[in-house]
Coordinates of C-alpha atoms in Angstrom, one line a residue:
M1389 CA 25.3 3.4 21.8
F1390 CA 23.2 0.3 22.0
R1391 CA 24.5 -3.0 23.2
A1392 CA 23.6 -6.7 23.5
T1393 CA 25.5 -9.9 24.4
V1394 CA 24.7 -13.1 22.5
G1395 CA 26.5 -16.3 22.9
G1396 CA 29.1 -14.7 25.1
E1397 CA 30.0 -12.1 22.4
R1398 CA 29.3 -8.4 23.1
H1399 CA 27.8 -6.4 20.2
C1400 CA 27.7 -2.6 20.0
F1401 CA 25.5 -0.5 17.7
P1402 CA 26.6 3.2 17.4
S1403 CA 23.2 4.7 16.5
L1404 CA 19.5 3.9 16.4
A1405 CA 19.6 3.8 12.6
V1406 CA 22.4 1.2 12.7
L1407 CA 20.5 -0.8 15.3
M1408 CA 17.3 -0.8 13.2
A1409 CA 19.2 -1.7 10.0
E1410 CA 21.1 -4.6 11.5
A1411 CA 18.0 -6.0 13.2
T1412 CA 16.2 -6.2 9.9
P1413 CA 15.6 -9.7 8.4
L1414 CA 18.0 -10.1 5.4
R1415 CA 17.1 -8.3 2.2
S1416 CA 19.2 -7.3 -0.8
G1417 CA 18.5 -3.6 -0.7
D1418 CA 20.1 -3.2 2.8
Q1419 CA 23.1 -5.3 1.6
L1420 CA 23.4 -3.0 -1.5
A1421 CA 23.4 0.0 0.8
G1422 CA 26.0 -1.6 3.2
L1423 CA 23.5 -1.5 6.1
A1424 CA 22.8 -5.2 6.7
A1425 CA 24.2 -7.2 9.5
D1426 CA 27.2 -9.2 8.4
S1427 CA 26.1 -12.4 10.1
Q1428 CA 23.0 -14.0 11.5
A1429 CA 24.6 -13.8 15.0
R1430 CA 25.0 -10.0 14.6
R1431 CA 21.4 -9.7 13.4
V1432 CA 20.0 -11.7 16.4
A1433 CA 22.1 -9.4 18.7
A1434 CA 20.6 -6.3 17.1
Q1435 CA 17.1 -7.8 17.5
W1436 CA 17.8 -8.6 21.2
A1437 CA 18.9 -5.0 21.8
L1438 CA 15.9 -3.6 19.9
A1439 CA 13.5 -5.7 21.9
D1440 CA 14.7 -4.1 25.1
L1441 CA 14.5 -0.6 23.7
P1442 CA 11.7 1.6 25.3
L1443 CA 9.2 2.9 22.7
T1444 CA 9.8 6.4 24.1
E1445 CA 13.3 6.2 22.6
F1446 CA 11.8 6.9 19.2
L1447 CA 10.2 10.1 20.4
T1448 CA 13.6 11.6 21.4
T1449 CA 16.0 10.0 18.8
A1450 CA 15.3 10.5 15.1
V1451 CA 16.8 8.1 12.5
V1452 CA 16.8 11.0 10.0
P1453 CA 17.7 14.4 11.6
Y1454 CA 14.7 16.6 12.5
E1455 CA 16.4 19.8 11.2
A1456 CA 17.3 18.2 7.8
D1457 CA 14.1 16.4 6.9
E1458 CA 10.4 17.6 6.7
V1459 CA 9.1 14.0 7.0
T1460 CA 10.8 13.7 10.4
R1461 CA 9.3 17.0 11.4
L1462 CA 5.9 15.8 10.3
I1463 CA 6.3 12.6 12.3
Q1464 CA 7.4 14.3 15.5
D1465 CA 5.2 17.4 15.3
T1466 CA 1.9 15.4 14.7
H1467 CA 2.5 12.7 17.3
D1468 CA -0.6 12.3 19.6
A1469 CA 0.8 11.8 23.1
A1470 CA -2.6 11.1 24.6
A1471 CA -3.3 8.2 22.1
F1472 CA 0.2 6.8 22.8
A1473 CA -0.3 6.8 26.6
P1474 CA -1.7 3.2 26.9
V1475 CA 1.5 1.7 25.6
R1476 CA 4.0 4.4 26.6
H1477 CA 5.6 2.2 29.3
L1478 CA 6.4 -0.7 26.9
T1479 CA 9.6 -1.7 25.2
V1480 CA 9.6 -2.8 21.5
G1481 CA 9.5 -6.4 22.6
G1482 CA 6.7 -5.7 25.1
F1483 CA 4.7 -3.9 22.4
R1484 CA 5.0 -7.0 20.2
E1485 CA 3.6 -9.1 23.0
W1486 CA 0.8 -6.6 23.6
L1487 CA -0.2 -6.7 19.9
L1488 CA -0.6 -10.5 20.1
S1489 CA -2.6 -10.3 23.4
D1490 CA -6.3 -10.1 23.8
A1491 CA -5.9 -6.4 24.7
A1492 CA -5.1 -5.5 21.1
T1493 CA -8.7 -5.4 19.9
T1494 CA -9.9 -3.6 16.8
E1495 CA -11.1 -0.7 18.8
A1496 CA -7.9 -0.4 20.9
L1497 CA -5.8 -0.4 17.7
A1498 CA -7.9 2.3 16.1
A1499 CA -7.5 4.5 19.2
L1500 CA -3.8 3.8 19.4
A1501 CA -2.9 4.5 15.7
P1502 CA -2.4 8.3 16.1
G1503 CA 0.0 7.7 19.0
L1504 CA 2.3 5.4 17.0
I1505 CA 5.1 6.7 14.9
P1506 CA 6.5 4.8 11.9
E1507 CA 9.8 3.8 13.6
M1508 CA 8.0 2.2 16.5
V1509 CA 6.0 -0.1 14.2
A1510 CA 8.9 -0.8 11.9
A1511 CA 11.0 -1.8 14.9
T1512 CA 8.3 -4.1 16.2
S1513 CA 7.9 -5.8 12.8
K1514 CA 11.6 -6.7 12.8
L1515 CA 10.9 -8.9 15.8
C1516 CA 7.9 -10.6 14.3
R1517 CA 7.4 -13.9 12.6
L1518 CA 5.2 -13.9 9.5
Q1519 CA 2.2 -15.2 11.5
D1520 CA 2.7 -12.4 14.1
L1521 CA 2.5 -9.8 11.3
M1522 CA -0.7 -11.4 10.0
V1523 CA -2.4 -11.8 13.3
A1524 CA -1.8 -8.3 14.5
A1525 CA -2.7 -6.7 11.1
S1526 CA -5.9 -8.8 10.9
R1527 CA -7.2 -7.0 14.0
A1528 CA -6.6 -3.5 12.6
Q1529 CA -9.5 -2.6 10.4
V1530 CA -9.4 0.7 8.4
V1531 CA -12.6 1.6 6.5
T1532 CA -12.7 4.3 3.8
R1533 CA -15.5 5.6 1.5
F1534 CA -16.0 7.2 -1.8
R1535 CA -18.8 5.7 -4.0
G1536 CA -18.1 2.4 -2.4
T1537 CA -17.0 1.3 1.1
I1538 CA -13.6 -0.4 1.3
G1539 CA -12.1 -2.3 4.1
L1540 CA -15.1 -3.7 5.9
P1541 CA -14.7 -7.1 7.7
G1542 CA -15.1 -10.1 5.4
R1543 CA -14.5 -8.0 2.2
L1544 CA -11.6 -8.0 -0.3
S1545 CA -11.6 -5.3 -3.0
T1546 CA -9.5 -4.9 -6.1
R1547 CA -8.1 -2.1 -8.2
L1548 CA -8.9 -2.9 -11.8
Q1549 CA -5.6 -2.1 -13.7
P1550 CA -6.3 -2.0 -17.5
N1551 CA -2.9 -0.6 -18.6
H1552 CA -2.0 -0.5 -22.3
P1553 CA 1.5 0.2 -23.7
A1554 CA 0.1 2.8 -26.1
D1555 CA -2.8 4.1 -23.9
D1556 CA -5.1 2.7 -26.7
P1557 CA -8.7 3.5 -25.6
R1558 CA -10.1 0.3 -27.1
G1559 CA -7.5 -1.9 -25.4
I1560 CA -8.1 -0.2 -22.1
A1561 CA -11.9 -0.5 -22.5
A1562 CA -11.6 -4.2 -23.3
S1563 CA -9.6 -4.8 -20.2
V1564 CA -12.1 -2.9 -18.1
L1565 CA -14.9 -5.1 -19.4
D1566 CA -12.8 -8.2 -18.7
G1567 CA -12.3 -7.1 -15.2
L1568 CA -15.9 -6.1 -14.5
L1569 CA -17.2 -9.4 -15.8
L1570 CA -14.9 -11.1 -13.2
G1571 CA -15.9 -8.9 -10.3
S1572 CA -12.9 -6.6 -10.3
G1573 CA -12.8 -2.8 -9.8
D1574 CA -14.5 -2.0 -6.5
A1575 CA -11.5 -0.2 -5.0
C1576 CA -11.0 1.7 -8.2
I1577 CA -10.5 1.5 -11.9
G1578 CA -7.0 2.9 -12.3
V1579 CA -4.8 3.3 -15.3
N1580 CA -1.0 3.9 -15.3
P1581 CA -0.6 6.2 -18.3
A1582 CA 2.2 5.4 -20.8
T1583 CA 2.9 9.1 -21.0
D1584 CA 2.2 11.9 -18.4
S1585 CA 1.0 14.5 -20.8
P1586 CA -2.1 16.5 -19.6
E1587 CA -3.9 15.8 -22.9
R1588 CA -3.4 12.0 -22.7
T1589 CA -4.3 12.0 -19.0
H1590 CA -7.5 14.0 -19.7
A1591 CA -8.5 11.6 -22.5
L1592 CA -8.1 8.6 -20.2
L1593 CA -9.9 10.3 -17.3
S1594 CA -12.8 11.1 -19.7
L1595 CA -12.9 7.5 -21.0
L1596 CA -13.0 6.0 -17.5
D1597 CA -15.6 8.4 -16.3
E1598 CA -17.8 7.7 -19.3
V1599 CA -17.6 4.0 -18.7
R1600 CA -18.4 4.5 -15.0
Q1601 CA -21.3 6.8 -15.6
T1602 CA -22.8 4.9 -18.5
L1603 CA -22.8 1.6 -16.6
A1604 CA -23.6 3.3 -13.2
I1605 CA -20.7 1.5 -11.5
P1606 CA -20.3 2.4 -7.8
T1607 CA -16.6 2.8 -7.9
Q1608 CA -13.9 5.4 -8.4
T1609 CA -11.6 6.1 -11.4
C1610 CA -8.1 7.3 -11.5
V1611 CA -5.3 8.0 -14.0
L1612 CA -2.0 7.6 -12.1
A1613 CA -0.4 10.7 -13.5
H1614 CA 1.9 13.0 -11.4
V1615 CA 0.1 15.0 -8.9
T1616 CA 0.9 18.3 -10.7
T1617 CA -0.7 17.0 -13.9
T1618 CA -3.8 16.0 -12.0
M1619 CA -4.0 19.4 -10.2
E1620 CA -3.7 21.2 -13.6
L1621 CA -6.5 19.0 -15.0
M1622 CA -8.7 19.7 -12.0
R1623 CA -8.3 23.4 -12.7
R1624 CA -9.4 22.7 -16.3
G1625 CA -12.5 20.8 -15.1
S1626 CA -11.4 17.2 -16.0
P1627 CA -13.4 14.4 -14.3
V1628 CA -11.0 13.7 -11.4
D1629 CA -12.1 11.3 -8.7
L1630 CA -8.8 10.6 -6.9
V1631 CA -5.5 12.4 -6.7
F1632 CA -2.7 9.9 -7.0
Q1633 CA 1.0 10.2 -6.1
S1634 CA 3.9 7.9 -5.3
I1635 CA 5.5 8.9 -2.0
A1636 CA 8.6 7.9 0.1
G1637 CA 9.9 8.2 3.6
T1638 CA 12.4 11.1 3.4
E1639 CA 12.2 14.6 2.1
A1640 CA 15.0 14.0 -0.4
A1641 CA 13.3 10.8 -1.8
N1642 CA 10.1 12.7 -2.2
A1643 CA 12.0 15.4 -4.1
G1644 CA 13.1 12.7 -6.4
F1645 CA 9.3 12.1 -7.1
G1646 CA 9.0 15.9 -7.7
I1647 CA 6.9 16.5 -4.6
T1648 CA 7.0 18.3 -1.2
L1649 CA 4.6 18.1 1.7
S1650 CA 3.3 21.6 0.8
L1651 CA 2.5 20.4 -2.7
L1652 CA 0.5 17.4 -1.3
D1653 CA -1.3 19.9 1.1
E1654 CA -2.3 21.9 -2.0
A1655 CA -3.5 18.8 -3.8
H1656 CA -5.4 17.5 -0.8
A1657 CA -7.2 20.9 -0.4
A1658 CA -8.2 20.9 -4.0
I1659 CA -9.6 17.4 -4.1
T1660 CA -11.4 17.9 -0.8
E1661 CA -13.1 20.9 -2.2
R1662 CA -14.2 18.9 -5.1
H1663 CA -15.3 15.8 -3.1
P1664 CA -16.1 17.1 0.4
G1665 CA -16.4 14.5 3.2
L1666 CA -14.9 11.7 1.0
H1667 CA -11.6 10.0 1.0
A1668 CA -10.1 11.0 -2.3
M1669 CA -6.3 10.5 -2.2
Y1670 CA -4.4 7.5 -3.5
F1671 CA -0.8 6.8 -2.6
E1672 CA 1.7 4.1 -3.8
T1673 CA 4.9 3.2 -2.0
G1674 CA 7.5 0.5 -2.1
Q1675 CA 10.6 -0.7 -0.2
G1676 CA 13.7 0.6 -1.8
S1677 CA 12.5 3.8 -3.3
A1678 CA 14.7 6.0 -1.1
L1679 CA 17.8 3.9 -1.6
S1680 CA 17.2 3.9 -5.4
S1681 CA 17.3 7.7 -5.4
G1682 CA 20.3 8.0 -3.0
A1683 CA 18.1 9.5 -0.3
H1684 CA 18.1 6.9 2.5
H1685 CA 20.3 8.7 5.1
G1686 CA 21.8 5.4 6.1
V1687 CA 18.4 4.0 7.2
D1688 CA 17.2 0.6 6.2
Q1689 CA 14.6 0.4 3.5
Q1690 CA 11.8 -1.1 5.6
T1691 CA 12.0 1.7 8.2
L1692 CA 11.9 4.3 5.4
E1693 CA 8.8 2.5 3.9
A1694 CA 7.0 2.9 7.2
R1695 CA 7.9 6.6 7.3
A1696 CA 6.2 7.0 4.0
Y1697 CA 3.0 5.8 5.7
A1698 CA 3.3 8.8 8.0
V1699 CA 3.1 11.0 5.0
A1700 CA 0.1 9.2 3.6
R1701 CA -2.0 9.3 6.8
C1702 CA -2.0 13.1 6.9
Y1703 CA -4.3 13.1 3.9
R1704 CA -7.0 10.6 4.9
P1705 CA -6.4 8.5 1.7
L1706 CA -9.0 6.2 0.2
L1707 CA -6.2 3.8 -0.9
V1708 CA -2.6 3.1 0.0
N1709 CA -0.8 0.5 -2.1
T1710 CA 2.6 -1.0 -1.4
V1711 CA 3.9 -2.2 -4.7
V1712 CA 5.9 -5.1 -3.4
G1713 CA 8.7 -6.4 -5.6
F1714 CA 8.2 -3.8 -8.4
I1715 CA 11.6 -2.1 -8.0
G1716 CA 13.5 -5.3 -8.6
P1717 CA 15.8 -7.9 -7.0
E1718 CA 18.4 -5.3 -6.1
Y1719 CA 16.0 -4.4 -3.3
L1720 CA 14.0 -7.6 -2.7
F1721 CA 15.9 -10.4 -4.2
D1722 CA 13.6 -13.4 -4.2
G1723 CA 10.1 -14.7 -3.3
K1724 CA 11.1 -15.1 0.4
Q1725 CA 12.2 -11.5 0.7
I1726 CA 9.2 -10.2 -1.2
T1727 CA 6.8 -12.2 1.0
R1728 CA 8.3 -10.8 4.2
A1729 CA 8.2 -7.3 2.9
G1730 CA 4.6 -7.5 1.8
L1731 CA 3.5 -8.7 5.2
E1732 CA 5.7 -6.1 7.0
D1733 CA 4.2 -3.3 4.9
H1734 CA 0.6 -4.4 5.6
F1735 CA 1.3 -4.7 9.3
C1736 CA 3.0 -1.3 9.6
G1737 CA 0.4 0.5 7.5
K1738 CA -2.6 -0.9 9.3
L1739 CA -1.1 -0.2 12.8
L1740 CA -0.6 3.4 11.6
G1741 CA -4.3 3.7 10.6
L1742 CA -4.0 3.3 6.8
P1743 CA -6.3 1.5 4.3
M1744 CA -3.6 -0.8 3.1
G1745 CA -3.6 -2.6 -0.2
A1746 CA -0.8 -4.4 -2.0
D1747 CA 0.4 -5.0 -5.5
V1748 CA 1.7 -8.6 -5.1
C1749 CA 4.2 -8.4 -7.9
Y1750 CA 7.7 -9.2 -9.1
T1751 CA 9.9 -8.2 -12.0
N1752 CA 11.0 -10.8 -14.6
H1753 CA 14.6 -10.8 -13.5
A1754 CA 13.8 -11.5 -9.8
E1755 CA 14.2 -14.9 -8.2
A1756 CA 10.4 -15.3 -7.9
D1757 CA 7.5 -16.8 -9.8
Q1758 CA 3.7 -17.0 -9.7
D1759 CA 3.8 -19.6 -7.0
D1760 CA 5.5 -17.0 -4.7
A1761 CA 2.8 -14.4 -5.7
D1762 CA 0.0 -17.0 -5.0
A1763 CA 1.4 -17.6 -1.5
L1764 CA 1.8 -13.9 -0.6
L1765 CA -1.6 -13.1 -2.0
A1766 CA -3.2 -15.8 0.2
L1767 CA -1.3 -14.6 3.3
L1768 CA -2.3 -11.0 2.8
A1769 CA -5.9 -11.9 2.1
A1770 CA -6.0 -14.0 5.3
A1771 CA -4.4 -11.0 7.2
G1772 CA -7.2 -8.7 6.1
I1773 CA -5.7 -6.6 3.3
N1774 CA -8.1 -4.0 2.0
F1775 CA -7.5 -4.5 -1.7
V1776 CA -5.2 -6.1 -4.3
M1777 CA -4.5 -5.7 -8.0
G1778 CA -6.6 -7.1 -10.8
V1779 CA -4.4 -7.2 -14.0
P1780 CA -5.5 -9.0 -17.2
G1781 CA -3.7 -12.4 -17.0
A1782 CA -1.5 -11.1 -14.1
D1783 CA 0.9 -9.7 -16.7
D1784 CA 1.1 -5.9 -17.0
I1785 CA 1.9 -5.4 -20.7
M1786 CA 2.7 -1.7 -20.2
L1787 CA 4.8 -1.7 -17.0
G1788 CA 6.4 -5.1 -17.9
Y1789 CA 6.0 -6.9 -14.6
Q1790 CA 4.0 -9.7 -13.1
S1791 CA 1.1 -9.0 -10.7
T1792 CA -2.2 -10.7 -9.7
S1793 CA -5.1 -11.4 -12.1
F1794 CA -8.9 -11.0 -11.9
H1795 CA -9.1 -14.7 -11.4
D1796 CA -6.6 -14.6 -8.5
A1797 CA -8.8 -12.2 -6.6
L1798 CA -11.8 -14.5 -7.3
A1799 CA -9.9 -17.4 -5.9
M1800 CA -9.1 -15.6 -2.7
R1801 CA -12.7 -14.5 -2.3
E1802 CA -13.9 -18.1 -2.7
L1803 CA -11.1 -19.6 -0.6
L1804 CA -11.5 -17.3 2.4
G1805 CA -15.1 -16.3 2.1
R1806 CA -14.4 -12.7 1.1
R1807 CA -16.8 -10.5 -0.8
P1808 CA -16.5 -7.3 -2.9
A1809 CA -17.4 -3.9 -1.4
P1810 CA -21.2 -4.0 -0.6
E1811 CA -22.2 -1.3 -3.1
F1812 CA -20.2 -3.0 -5.9
E1813 CA -21.6 -6.4 -4.9
A1814 CA -25.1 -5.1 -5.3
W1815 CA -24.2 -3.7 -8.7
L1816 CA -22.8 -7.1 -9.8
G1817 CA -26.0 -8.7 -8.8
E1818 CA -28.0 -6.2 -10.9
Q1819 CA -25.8 -7.1 -13.9
G1820 CA -26.5 -10.8 -13.5
L1821 CA -22.9 -11.6 -12.5
L1822 CA -23.6 -13.3 -9.1
D1823 CA -24.8 -16.9 -8.7
Q1824 CA -27.4 -18.0 -6.2
A1825 CA -24.7 -18.3 -3.5
G1826 CA -23.6 -14.7 -4.1
R1827 CA -20.3 -15.7 -5.8
V1828 CA -19.1 -13.8 -8.8
R1829 CA -19.6 -15.9 -11.9
P1830 CA -19.1 -14.5 -15.5
P1831 CA -22.1 -15.4 -17.7
G1832 CA -21.9 -18.3 -20.2
G1833 CA -23.5 -16.3 -22.9
P1834 CA -23.9 -12.6 -23.8
A1835 CA -24.5 -10.6 -20.7
R1836 CA -26.4 -7.3 -20.3
L1837 CA -23.1 -5.7 -19.3
S1838 CA -21.3 -7.0 -22.4
Q1839 CA -24.1 -5.7 -24.7
R1840 CA -24.1 -2.2 -23.1
F1841 CA -20.3 -2.1 -23.4
Q1842 CA -20.4 -2.5 -27.2
S1843 CA -21.3 1.2 -27.8
L1844 CA -18.5 2.3 -25.5
L1845 CA -16.0 0.2 -27.4
A1846 CA -17.3 1.5 -30.7
A1847 CA -17.0 5.1 -29.5
A1848 CA -13.4 4.5 -28.2

């Protein structure tokens, strides 16, 4: 039992899961699940009690039972006690203060990451203002490498997302060209296939790999098919750079995605054998996935999102992408809730040692618009996000949602002085796509890149 007295009223919280849920800033998903505090006074009382909670409480009390959930077992069994030692004496509130102090350097945060478990950072985020989330996350730098180097200070990468509702090769190739001319694609060129058939996935992998090799682009390609489809295609010899999978924060929610930790172990082993020494896994997450599959165990959606990051970090991923707002207003109702969730996710992922990116997005029936997306994109870029999405016109015509465009990423690079990954930046210069100040500028007339692309479009 956890207690706090606020305004002369005594509040009791029967479990750690209840305390965490009621301390969470308001969001529609927790209301839908019946987990949210029923008043702002109750929420403040929960935050007060949470602030006084020792961090060590999370090592002895699980929000999802150890014996019933393999994600909990993963979290507890892989905890690094030595890395945790410098902050072991702190409460949740004390840890927030430490994160905002001069002691929380980039080096200190990197050393601490293996000692933190998801519930610790989720609890801390619930006490933070938006600027707290940004300042702390900006100090945590996570660098990963494949053909390019992602996450270096002063850099902002993009995933070029050239989706097409019929997986039409010419349509995809045209979108790839559009993105490359606008400096997008250094994190990866990744297609969400309209169907998950091995034959279609192989065709798309082959198309993207041909584009990459023909143009000698220092990036990675990915078709975001189910992990089992990708594993089968690796056995057949398809050109697989990255293994993709959506993941969640409970065993039951992952079962809804058709995965287990042992399956991810197998996939990681296979891709590591193919690309030894490189980061070659790509994960996507999103607040609300466990609730939407009835697998939340009475735990709030933000805490479960952080638990998904514990799954991701076991596999040394190149990219982790929180798809903020994609599931819909049932889980994040409006621009305010989406903004808060995006900054929470970035904060939690970075503190846990992950190379975090974000799909700053919303569905067309959410109470949000492109102004909300612009604001969150700017906040995340200022906070040091590793990568964001580049979608033609910010409108994904296959998935049917609103995201961020190639031009949006260019605006953030110019506004905040961010640059692409160094290898990709050098390639852009070779293509004549950088001006004398080093800014990405598409050519006014036919470019060498456009001319070389014609043969690829004709072949497609």
